[in-house]
Coordinates of C-alpha atoms in Angstrom, one line a residue:
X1 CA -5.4 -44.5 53.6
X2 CA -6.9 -41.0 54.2
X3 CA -3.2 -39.9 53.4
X4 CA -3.6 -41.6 49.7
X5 CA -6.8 -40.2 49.5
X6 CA -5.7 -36.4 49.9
X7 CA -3.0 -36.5 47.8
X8 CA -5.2 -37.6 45.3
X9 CA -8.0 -35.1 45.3
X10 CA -5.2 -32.7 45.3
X11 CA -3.4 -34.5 42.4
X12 CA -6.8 -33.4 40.6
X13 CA -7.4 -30.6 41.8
X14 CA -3.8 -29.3 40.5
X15 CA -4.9 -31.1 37.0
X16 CA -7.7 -29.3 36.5
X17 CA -6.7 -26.5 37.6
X18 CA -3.5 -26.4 34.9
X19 CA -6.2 -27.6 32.1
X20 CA -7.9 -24.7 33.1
X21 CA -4.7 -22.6 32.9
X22 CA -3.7 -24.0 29.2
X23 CA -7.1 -23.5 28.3
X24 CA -7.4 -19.8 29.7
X25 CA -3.5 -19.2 28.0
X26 CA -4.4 -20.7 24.7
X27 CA -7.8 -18.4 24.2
X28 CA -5.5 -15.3 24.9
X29 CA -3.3 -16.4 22.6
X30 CA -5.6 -17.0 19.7
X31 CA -7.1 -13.5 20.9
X32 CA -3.8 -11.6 20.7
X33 CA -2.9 -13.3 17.5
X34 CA -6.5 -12.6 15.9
X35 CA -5.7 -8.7 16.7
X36 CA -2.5 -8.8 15.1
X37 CA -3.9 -10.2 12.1
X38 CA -6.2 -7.5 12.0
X39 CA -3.9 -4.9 12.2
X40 CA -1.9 -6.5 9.2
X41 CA -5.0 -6.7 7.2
X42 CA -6.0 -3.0 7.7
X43 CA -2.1 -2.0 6.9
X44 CA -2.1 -4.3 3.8
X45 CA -5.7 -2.2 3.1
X46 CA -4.3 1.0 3.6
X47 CA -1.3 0.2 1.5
X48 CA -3.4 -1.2 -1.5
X49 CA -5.6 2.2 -1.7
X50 CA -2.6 4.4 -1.3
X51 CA -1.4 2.4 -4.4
X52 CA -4.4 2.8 -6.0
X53 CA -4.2 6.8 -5.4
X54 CA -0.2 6.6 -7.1
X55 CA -1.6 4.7 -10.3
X56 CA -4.2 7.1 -10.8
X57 CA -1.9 10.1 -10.1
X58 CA 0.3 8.5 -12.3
X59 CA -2.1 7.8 -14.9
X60 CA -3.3 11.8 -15.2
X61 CA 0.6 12.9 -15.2
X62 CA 1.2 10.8 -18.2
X63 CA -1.8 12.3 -19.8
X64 CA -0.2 15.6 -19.3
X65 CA 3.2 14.1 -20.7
X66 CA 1.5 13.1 -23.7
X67 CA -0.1 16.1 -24.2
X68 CA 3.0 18.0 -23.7
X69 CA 4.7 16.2 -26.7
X70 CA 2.1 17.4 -28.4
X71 CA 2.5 20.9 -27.8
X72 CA 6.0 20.7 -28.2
X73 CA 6.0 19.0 -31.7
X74 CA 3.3 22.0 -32.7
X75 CA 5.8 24.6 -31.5
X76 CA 8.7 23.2 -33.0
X77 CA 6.9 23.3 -36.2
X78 CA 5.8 26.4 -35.7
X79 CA 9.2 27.8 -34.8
X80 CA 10.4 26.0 -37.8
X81 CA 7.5 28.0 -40.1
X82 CA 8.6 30.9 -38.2
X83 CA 12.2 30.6 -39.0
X84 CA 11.6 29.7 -42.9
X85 CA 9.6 33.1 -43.2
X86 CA 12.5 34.9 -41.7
X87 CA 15.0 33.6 -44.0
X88 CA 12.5 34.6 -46.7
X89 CA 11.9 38.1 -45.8
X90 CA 15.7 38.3 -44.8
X91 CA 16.5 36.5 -48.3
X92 CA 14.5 39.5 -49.7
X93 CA 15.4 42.8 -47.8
X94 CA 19.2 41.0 -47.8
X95 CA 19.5 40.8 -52.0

């Protein structure tokens, strides 16, 4: 009887002692997972303001696009002034 009853309080004793295991295991796990997901979040956060920092970049660059057709079509038309004034004074010296 004292044989039965031994092998029972160590039966028990190894029960709780694996709950106590799976229990210890499982709060590392959530632990290790929760810094992971951490870590994601920041990266995702990082990756959404360095985003941010291209569309704004991109924004002012095609400002300066824009303004450079500008320009462009002014001196075009200004070449093109230029080069009707020449054929005028050439059209004149030339005759």
């Amino acid at each position: 009887m004292e044989l039965a009853l031994i092998v029972t309080v160590i039966s028990l004793i190894l029960t709780v002692l694996n709950i106590l295991d799976k229990l210890i295991s499982n709060r590392d796990r959530v632990k290790r997972e929760g810094a992971k997901q951490a870590i994601t979040e920041t990266d995702v956060s990082t990756i959404k303001q360095g985003n941010a920092s291209i569309l704004v970049q991109l924004d002012k660059m095609d400002n300066k696009m824009d303004n450079f057709a500008e320009r462009l079509v002014r001196v075009e038309e200004s070449a093109k002034s230029a080069h009707k004034r020449i054929d005028n004074l050439e059209g004149r010296h030339g005759a």
